[in-house]
Tab-separated table of C-alpha atoms in Angstrom:
chain	number	residue	atom	x	y	z
T	515	PRO	CA	-18.186	1.869	-12.307
T	516	PRO	CA	-15.216	2.900	-9.933
T	517	LEU	CA	-11.670	2.098	-12.104
T	518	GLY	CA	-8.482	0.080	-10.614
T	519	LEU	CA	-5.503	-0.213	-12.194
T	520	TYR	CA	-3.263	-3.915	-11.585
T	521	ILE	CA	0.456	-3.758	-12.483
T	522	HIS	CA	2.204	-7.137	-11.857
T	523	LEU	CA	5.422	-7.604	-11.514
T	524	PRO	CA	6.440	-11.462	-11.957
T	525	TRP	CA	9.878	-12.199	-10.352
T	526	CYS	CA	10.233	-13.705	-7.069
T	527	GLU	CA	13.225	-14.863	-4.892
T	528	ARG	CA	12.280	-18.609	-5.136
T	529	LYS	CA	8.638	-19.867	-6.100
T	530	CYS	CA	6.746	-21.673	-3.127
T	531	PRO	CA	5.499	-25.075	-3.366
T	532	TYR	CA	1.676	-23.395	-2.788
T	533	CYS	CA	2.042	-20.754	-5.058
T	534	ASP	CA	0.216	-21.309	-8.494
T	535	PHE	CA	0.648	-17.292	-9.372
T	536	ASN	CA	1.891	-15.846	-12.542
T	537	SER	CA	5.321	-15.699	-10.774
T	538	HIS	CA	8.975	-16.239	-11.912
T	539	GLU	CA	11.964	-16.850	-9.916
T	540	ALA	CA	15.212	-14.520	-11.463
T	541	GLU	CA	18.317	-14.103	-10.094
T	542	ARG	CA	18.417	-10.217	-11.742
T	543	VAL	CA	15.172	-8.310	-12.382
T	544	PRO	CA	15.119	-6.387	-15.491
T	545	GLU	CA	13.440	-3.470	-14.323
T	546	GLU	CA	14.252	-0.959	-16.750
T	547	GLN	CA	12.946	-3.190	-20.051
T	548	TYR	CA	10.326	-4.290	-18.090
T	549	ALA	CA	8.910	-0.870	-16.374
T	550	GLN	CA	8.840	0.227	-20.431
T	551	ALA	CA	7.096	-2.349	-21.399
T	552	LEU	CA	4.226	-1.527	-18.523
T	553	LEU	CA	4.258	1.939	-19.533
T	554	GLN	CA	3.510	1.598	-23.788
T	555	ASP	CA	1.090	-1.120	-22.375
T	556	LEU	CA	-1.100	1.467	-20.226
T	557	ARG	CA	-0.813	3.635	-23.388
T	558	ASP	CA	-2.118	0.662	-25.546
T	559	ASP	CA	-4.638	0.770	-23.074
T	560	LEU	CA	-5.742	4.154	-22.792
T	561	PRO	CA	-8.525	4.304	-25.544
T	562	LEU	CA	-10.590	1.711	-23.367
T	563	VAL	CA	-10.767	4.478	-20.354
T	564	GLN	CA	-10.920	7.419	-21.916
T	565	GLY	CA	-9.887	9.269	-19.478
T	566	ARG	CA	-11.830	7.931	-16.223
T	567	GLU	CA	-9.834	8.652	-12.921
T	568	VAL	CA	-8.105	5.908	-11.412
T	569	GLU	CA	-9.275	5.259	-8.155
T	570	THR	CA	-7.162	2.771	-6.465
T	571	LEU	CA	-3.931	1.088	-7.715
T	572	PHE	CA	-2.328	-2.292	-6.333
T	573	ILE	CA	0.776	-3.430	-7.561
T	574	GLY	CA	0.829	-7.255	-7.012
T	575	GLY	CA	3.615	-10.060	-8.126
T	576	GLY	CA	6.129	-12.249	-7.706
T	577	THR	CA	7.386	-9.888	-5.381
T	578	PRO	CA	7.388	-6.185	-5.930
T	579	SER	CA	9.390	-4.936	-3.390
T	580	LEU	CA	12.270	-6.879	-5.454
T	581	PHE	CA	12.475	-3.492	-7.494
T	582	SER	CA	13.887	-0.555	-6.673
T	583	ALA	CA	12.282	2.322	-5.045
T	584	LYS	CA	13.331	4.115	-8.448
T	585	THR	CA	11.854	2.394	-10.816
T	586	ILE	CA	8.448	2.637	-8.480
T	587	ARG	CA	8.871	5.865	-8.493
T	588	ARG	CA	9.203	6.222	-12.110
T	589	LEU	CA	6.136	4.138	-12.736
T	590	LEU	CA	3.928	6.096	-10.507
T	591	ARG	CA	4.804	9.354	-12.109
T	592	GLU	CA	4.589	8.500	-15.532
T	593	ILE	CA	1.145	6.537	-15.010
T	594	ALA	CA	0.151	10.094	-13.393
T	595	GLU	CA	1.012	11.583	-16.779
T	596	LEU	CA	-1.247	9.410	-18.489
T	597	VAL	CA	-4.498	8.689	-16.437
T	598	PRO	CA	-6.222	11.008	-13.864
T	599	LEU	CA	-5.343	9.870	-10.510
T	600	SER	CA	-7.845	9.997	-7.831
T	601	PRO	CA	-6.979	13.087	-4.985
T	602	THR	CA	-7.451	9.938	-2.492
T	603	LEU	CA	-5.851	7.118	-4.678
T	604	GLU	CA	-5.220	3.978	-2.213
T	605	ALA	CA	-1.932	3.110	-3.922
T	606	THR	CA	-1.295	-0.576	-2.112
T	607	MET	CA	2.181	-2.244	-3.220
T	608	GLU	CA	3.107	-5.733	-2.059
T	609	ALA	CA	5.874	-6.685	0.129
T	610	ASN	CA	7.831	-9.845	1.785
T	611	PRO	CA	10.079	-9.647	4.780
T	612	GLY	CA	13.059	-11.285	2.864
T	613	SER	CA	13.800	-8.398	0.715
T	614	ALA	CA	12.457	-5.762	3.545
T	615	ASP	CA	14.529	-2.786	4.189
T	616	ALA	CA	13.367	0.263	6.183
T	617	ASN	CA	15.282	3.146	3.730
T	618	LYS	CA	13.341	0.789	0.834
T	619	PHE	CA	9.879	1.208	2.464
T	620	ALA	CA	10.312	4.452	3.180
T	621	ALA	CA	11.467	5.372	-0.469
T	622	PHE	CA	8.379	3.411	-1.515
T	623	LYS	CA	6.113	5.970	0.928
T	624	ASP	CA	8.299	8.936	-0.594
T	625	ALA	CA	7.349	7.733	-4.155
T	626	GLY	CA	3.760	7.723	-3.870
T	627	ILE	CA	2.812	3.932	-2.445
T	628	THR	CA	0.073	4.737	0.673
T	629	ARG	CA	-0.533	0.893	1.424
T	630	LEU	CA	1.699	-2.054	2.204
T	631	SER	CA	0.867	-5.253	1.843
T	632	LEU	CA	3.162	-8.086	3.971
T	633	GLY	CA	3.461	-11.590	2.952
T	634	ILE	CA	3.682	-12.706	6.148
T	635	GLN	CA	1.985	-16.167	6.190
T	636	SER	CA	3.354	-17.846	9.177
T	637	PHE	CA	5.350	-16.372	12.590
T	638	ASP	CA	6.296	-20.062	13.037
T	639	ASP	CA	10.292	-20.942	11.625
T	640	ASN	CA	9.183	-24.153	11.211
T	641	GLN	CA	5.731	-23.422	9.197
T	642	LEU	CA	7.497	-21.064	7.366
T	643	ARG	CA	10.321	-23.670	5.926
T	644	ALA	CA	7.454	-25.899	5.134
T	645	LEU	CA	5.760	-23.264	3.274
T	646	GLY	CA	9.118	-22.588	1.100
T	647	ARG	CA	9.480	-18.879	2.142
T	648	VAL	CA	12.383	-17.539	2.488
T	649	HIS	CA	12.044	-15.282	5.235
T	650	THR	CA	12.372	-15.599	9.066
T	651	SER	CA	9.880	-15.072	12.008
T	652	ASP	CA	12.290	-12.458	12.812
T	653	GLN	CA	12.366	-10.833	9.577
T	654	ALA	CA	8.442	-10.758	8.987
T	655	HIS	CA	8.510	-9.004	12.859
T	656	ALA	CA	11.303	-6.459	11.258
T	657	ALA	CA	9.266	-5.939	7.908
T	658	ILE	CA	6.220	-4.865	10.282
T	659	GLU	CA	8.555	-1.896	12.166
T	660	PHE	CA	9.582	-1.602	9.032
T	661	ALA	CA	6.386	-0.758	7.758
T	662	LYS	CA	5.426	1.285	10.500
T	663	SER	CA	7.982	3.335	10.829
T	664	ALA	CA	7.651	4.776	7.069
T	665	ALA	CA	4.092	6.136	8.459
T	666	PHE	CA	1.869	3.837	5.789
T	667	SER	CA	-1.638	4.941	5.758
T	668	SER	CA	-2.189	1.357	6.129
T	669	PHE	CA	-0.780	-1.820	6.056
T	670	ASN	CA	-1.927	-5.652	5.781
T	671	LEU	CA	-0.262	-8.463	6.730
T	672	ASP	CA	-1.434	-12.007	4.935
T	673	LEU	CA	-1.422	-14.629	6.795
T	674	MET	CA	-2.558	-18.326	5.989
T	675	HIS	CA	-3.998	-20.832	8.236
T	676	GLY	CA	-4.543	-25.129	7.523
T	677	LEU	CA	-0.961	-25.620	7.288
T	678	PRO	CA	1.161	-28.154	7.686
T	679	ALA	CA	0.166	-30.399	10.623
T	680	GLN	CA	-0.932	-26.941	12.009
T	681	THR	CA	-2.829	-27.397	15.064
T	682	MET	CA	-5.372	-24.874	16.542
T	683	ARG	CA	-2.738	-23.694	19.359
T	684	GLY	CA	-0.405	-22.911	16.381
T	685	ALA	CA	-3.354	-21.259	14.521
T	686	GLU	CA	-4.204	-19.425	17.188
T	687	ALA	CA	-0.522	-18.680	17.864
T	688	ASP	CA	-0.140	-17.000	14.339
T	689	LEU	CA	-3.355	-14.917	14.823
T	690	VAL	CA	-2.179	-13.558	18.216
T	691	ALA	CA	0.781	-12.552	16.892
T	692	ALA	CA	-0.130	-10.928	13.890
T	693	ILE	CA	-3.123	-9.156	16.400
T	694	ALA	CA	0.103	-7.898	18.591
T	695	CYS	CA	1.663	-6.202	15.317
T	696	GLU	CA	-1.901	-4.576	14.852
T	697	PRO	CA	-2.365	-3.685	11.128
T	698	ALA	CA	-4.826	-1.896	10.068
T	699	HIS	CA	-5.846	-5.155	8.123
T	700	LEU	CA	-5.382	-8.379	7.781
T	701	SER	CA	-5.649	-10.944	5.351
T	702	TRP	CA	-6.233	-14.877	7.008
T	703	TYR	CA	-6.825	-17.658	4.419
T	704	GLN	CA	-6.360	-21.130	4.210
T	705	LEU	CA	-3.773	-22.833	2.771
T	706	THR	CA	-5.174	-24.631	-0.337
T	707	ILE	CA	-3.655	-27.588	-2.602
T	708	GLU	CA	-4.085	-25.764	-6.208
T	709	PRO	CA	-3.336	-27.486	-9.484
T	710	ASN	CA	0.200	-27.353	-11.107
T	711	THR	CA	2.295	-26.126	-8.104
T	712	VAL	CA	5.245	-28.799	-6.298
T	713	PHE	CA	2.387	-28.862	-3.224
T	714	HIS	CA	-0.025	-30.701	-6.241
T	715	LYS	CA	2.348	-32.882	-6.761
T	716	ARG	CA	3.868	-33.492	-3.283
T	717	PRO	CA	0.755	-32.953	-1.086
T	718	PRO	CA	1.579	-32.199	2.666
T	719	LEU	CA	-0.036	-33.591	5.538
T	720	LEU	CA	-3.339	-31.150	5.990
T	721	PRO	CA	-5.530	-30.529	8.855
T	722	VAL	CA	-9.018	-32.368	8.298
T	723	GLU	CA	-12.015	-30.864	7.242
T	724	ASP	CA	-13.296	-30.765	11.420
T	725	GLU	CA	-9.977	-29.074	12.770
T	726	LEU	CA	-10.328	-26.921	9.941
T	727	ALA	CA	-13.609	-25.534	10.724
T	728	ASP	CA	-12.795	-25.419	14.162
T	729	ILE	CA	-9.390	-22.966	13.466
T	730	GLN	CA	-11.580	-21.247	11.002
T	731	GLN	CA	-14.636	-20.738	14.125
T	732	HIS	CA	-12.149	-19.614	16.545
T	733	GLY	CA	-9.885	-17.493	14.581
T	734	GLU	CA	-13.095	-15.366	13.560
T	735	GLU	CA	-13.910	-15.093	17.341
T	736	LEU	CA	-10.475	-13.849	18.162
T	737	LEU	CA	-10.511	-11.215	15.368
T	738	ALA	CA	-14.091	-10.104	15.677
T	739	ALA	CA	-12.591	-9.706	19.994
T	740	SER	CA	-9.500	-7.723	18.486
T	741	GLY	CA	-11.614	-5.077	16.772
T	742	TYR	CA	-10.809	-6.830	13.253
T	743	ALA	CA	-14.651	-7.010	11.275
T	744	GLN	CA	-14.815	-9.428	8.792
T	745	TYR	CA	-15.975	-7.984	4.987
T	746	GLU	CA	-15.199	-10.533	2.970
T	747	VAL	CA	-14.363	-14.617	3.319
T	748	SER	CA	-10.413	-13.568	4.099
T	749	ALA	CA	-10.370	-10.464	4.720
T	750	TYR	CA	-10.811	-8.391	8.028
T	751	SER	CA	-10.073	-4.788	9.103
T	752	LYS	CA	-10.370	-2.533	11.917
T	753	ALA	CA	-13.171	-0.144	11.066
T	754	GLY	CA	-12.592	2.498	7.757
T	755	PHE	CA	-9.380	0.275	6.604
T	756	ASN	CA	-11.344	-1.739	4.131
T	757	CYS	CA	-8.986	-2.601	1.063
T	758	ARG	CA	-10.731	-0.392	-1.360
T	759	HIS	CA	-9.096	-1.826	-4.658
T	760	ASN	CA	-10.106	-5.444	-3.517
T	761	ARG	CA	-13.803	-4.444	-2.653
T	762	ASN	CA	-13.995	-2.818	-6.256
T	763	TYR	CA	-12.894	-5.812	-7.248
T	764	TRP	CA	-15.189	-8.068	-5.132
T	765	SER	CA	-18.359	-5.183	-6.525
T	766	PHE	CA	-17.729	-6.387	-9.837
T	767	GLY	CA	-16.041	-2.700	-10.465
T	768	ASP	CA	-13.672	-2.314	-13.197
T	769	TYR	CA	-9.625	-2.324	-13.281
T	770	LEU	CA	-7.563	-2.102	-16.449
T	771	GLY	CA	-4.504	-4.663	-15.764
T	772	ILE	CA	-1.122	-4.009	-17.050
T	773	GLY	CA	1.999	-6.513	-16.741
T	774	ALA	CA	2.741	-10.171	-17.863
T	775	GLY	CA	-0.647	-12.399	-17.233
T	776	ALA	CA	-2.509	-9.140	-15.919
T	777	HIS	CA	-5.919	-9.351	-16.213
T	778	SER	CA	-8.507	-6.467	-17.030
T	779	LYS	CA	-12.349	-6.126	-16.653
T	780	ILE	CA	-13.582	-3.047	-18.682
T	781	SER	CA	-17.569	-2.049	-18.521
T	782	PHE	CA	-18.441	0.425	-21.865
T	783	SER	CA	-21.395	2.955	-22.090
T	784	ASP	CA	-22.931	0.368	-24.768
T	785	GLY	CA	-23.484	-2.118	-21.562
T	786	VAL	CA	-20.662	-4.764	-23.048
T	787	ILE	CA	-18.346	-5.877	-21.079
T	788	LYS	CA	-14.844	-7.063	-21.836
T	789	ARG	CA	-11.704	-9.241	-19.890
T	790	CYS	CA	-8.637	-9.581	-21.358
T	791	ALA	CA	-5.501	-11.194	-20.510
T	792	LYS	CA	-1.995	-10.109	-20.932
T	793	ARG	CA	0.801	-11.821	-22.449
T	794	ARG	CA	1.732	-14.350	-19.661
T	795	GLN	CA	5.376	-14.936	-19.669
T	796	PRO	CA	7.662	-11.987	-18.807
T	797	GLN	CA	10.097	-12.532	-21.828
T	798	ASP	CA	7.148	-12.411	-24.092
T	799	TYR	CA	5.490	-9.741	-22.854
T	800	MET	CA	9.010	-7.549	-22.688
T	801	SER	CA	9.464	-8.419	-26.163
T	802	ALA	CA	5.854	-7.624	-27.690
T	803	ALA	CA	5.419	-5.088	-29.733
T	804	PRO	CA	3.423	-1.838	-29.436
T	805	GLY	CA	-0.645	-3.016	-30.028
T	806	HIS	CA	0.542	-6.934	-29.024
T	807	PHE	CA	0.325	-7.083	-25.687
T	808	VAL	CA	-2.950	-8.924	-25.262
T	809	GLY	CA	-2.998	-12.527	-24.699
T	810	SER	CA	-6.197	-13.104	-24.965
T	811	SER	CA	-9.731	-10.823	-25.058
T	812	ARG	CA	-13.799	-11.932	-25.199
T	813	THR	CA	-16.781	-10.152	-24.395
T	814	LEU	CA	-19.077	-11.802	-21.491
T	815	GLU	CA	-22.172	-13.083	-22.411
T	816	ARG	CA	-25.308	-12.412	-20.279
T	817	SER	CA	-25.002	-15.729	-18.108
T	818	GLU	CA	-21.522	-15.289	-17.792
T	819	ILE	CA	-21.843	-11.680	-16.097
T	820	VAL	CA	-24.659	-12.684	-14.057
T	821	GLY	CA	-22.240	-15.661	-12.245
T	822	GLU	CA	-19.300	-13.636	-11.854
T	823	PHE	CA	-21.096	-10.807	-10.284
T	824	MET	CA	-22.369	-13.367	-7.826
T	825	MET	CA	-18.960	-15.025	-7.938
T	826	ASN	CA	-17.830	-11.923	-6.256
T	827	ALA	CA	-20.732	-10.191	-4.655
T	828	LEU	CA	-21.615	-13.137	-2.884
T	829	ARG	CA	-18.089	-12.932	-1.155
T	830	LEU	CA	-18.335	-10.013	1.190
T	831	ASN	CA	-19.800	-10.187	4.283
T	832	ASP	CA	-22.819	-7.120	3.316
T	833	GLY	CA	-23.887	-9.144	-0.287
T	834	PHE	CA	-25.018	-6.317	-2.736
T	835	THR	CA	-28.054	-4.273	-3.086
T	836	LEU	CA	-30.110	-4.991	-6.825
T	837	PRO	CA	-29.706	-1.381	-7.531
T	838	LEU	CA	-25.532	-2.318	-7.579
T	839	PHE	CA	-26.355	-5.413	-9.811
T	840	THR	CA	-28.333	-3.501	-12.441
T	841	SER	CA	-25.741	-0.450	-12.307
T	842	ARG	CA	-22.780	-2.615	-12.607
T	843	THR	CA	-24.277	-5.514	-15.070
T	844	GLY	CA	-26.437	-3.132	-17.137
T	845	LEU	CA	-29.338	-6.158	-16.273
T	846	ASP	CA	-32.706	-5.967	-14.686
T	847	ALA	CA	-32.328	-7.278	-11.578
T	848	GLY	CA	-35.928	-8.739	-12.137
T	849	LEU	CA	-33.866	-11.912	-13.718
T	850	LEU	CA	-32.490	-12.756	-10.563
T	851	ALA	CA	-35.805	-13.890	-8.977
T	852	PRO	CA	-36.097	-17.686	-9.687
T	853	GLN	CA	-32.639	-18.410	-8.192
T	854	LEU	CA	-33.182	-15.649	-5.333
T	855	GLU	CA	-36.204	-17.497	-4.160
T	856	LEU	CA	-35.367	-20.939	-4.540
T	857	LEU	CA	-31.573	-19.971	-2.400
T	858	SER	CA	-34.090	-17.895	0.408
T	859	GLN	CA	-35.955	-21.247	0.766
T	860	ARG	CA	-32.633	-23.690	1.072
T	861	GLU	CA	-31.592	-20.930	3.873
T	862	LEU	CA	-28.065	-20.353	1.470
T	863	LEU	CA	-29.424	-16.772	0.771
T	864	GLU	CA	-31.162	-14.210	2.813
T	865	ARG	CA	-32.672	-10.973	1.440
T	866	ASP	CA	-34.908	-8.054	2.084
T	867	ASP	CA	-36.663	-5.805	-0.578
T	868	ASN	CA	-33.248	-4.376	-1.746
T	869	THR	CA	-30.006	-6.456	-0.567
T	870	VAL	CA	-29.139	-9.933	-0.804
T	871	LYS	CA	-25.978	-11.813	1.264
T	872	ALA	CA	-25.280	-15.172	1.877
T	873	THR	CA	-26.184	-17.081	4.765
T	874	GLY	CA	-23.571	-18.818	7.315
T	875	LEU	CA	-24.646	-22.197	5.482
T	876	GLY	CA	-24.270	-20.255	2.083
T	877	ARG	CA	-21.221	-19.024	2.807
T	878	ARG	CA	-20.271	-22.473	3.974
T	879	PHE	CA	-21.627	-23.795	0.185
T	880	LEU	CA	-20.651	-20.987	-1.367
T	881	ASP	CA	-19.528	-22.918	-4.791
T	882	SER	CA	-22.560	-24.316	-5.284
T	883	VAL	CA	-24.452	-21.333	-4.651
T	884	VAL	CA	-22.803	-19.164	-7.469
T	885	ALA	CA	-23.282	-22.006	-9.556
T	886	GLU	CA	-26.890	-21.367	-9.874
T	887	PHE	CA	-26.238	-18.450	-11.554
T	888	PHE	CA	-24.238	-19.111	-14.539
T	889	CYS	CA	-27.232	-20.549	-16.732
């Protein structure tokens, strides 16, 4: 399958109360020590990919834009010396408006970043405070202008809905403001309360289910009317601007993950598919000796392969083809027949001779649909 490279930079200015990512507050980021660990981590993993070409690269966090352009440049340069990079490499980097700077963004672009993803979340200052964000609406707009002036080939805005006490009018205002900024890509997703977060311990008052459904429907209509096609549950883009890295992930492609807590999924020519996760705590990760960055590793069983493929591929609006299932899993698509028949009868899936995708009803109950394939 296509191969992506994910690089995790785990530090942020402040941990948001809804965030369950592997991110850690820090006044000072140990850039040099961490960069050395990342590169050694990649060297250790080279036998897993045996010279395969990296088609997409994604730097996530945390807040990667806390790192200097000098360190990002060094990482990209030395990565290119270790693994073959596609001539059409999509190199995405996440950034937050609180650490945005016009010169810094231009330097990221010059270092080799082609696509920027800005964590806006809302344009409402009251909501930003409720979400624990460190930036204001004015800073969000400034960051977007910095991204435009740096002339990235594409930029994405992350935007949430279903925020504390949010009304339809408030959700629409956020979306209208985002669309007016003319990003090529929008990630528009509902706030959910995750375990081990501040919001889980002290839940805010969120819109009720019917209100959330109305916001979702109205937002989808507004985005479609504005030229944004939904291609995944929470991903919308102008024509030709799907996020290739994430699309590969949802299509059960391969990805190598380096950095504290980063995950990898690698397929081998003998049909084996392995997943591994790196040591989660940044200090533990940076202190690891060469060959000891992995925290856990396992080989997927057949039922896990089928279930995980479905869990990802059915998030895509256009679903998947049966030949893709076989090529990505190494399994005969015929083994899906009983579940496909059952779920089609329930009008949760639709299919033809070659393609399978979730219906509108199936997308509403996607967890239940996917559960049928973990057996």
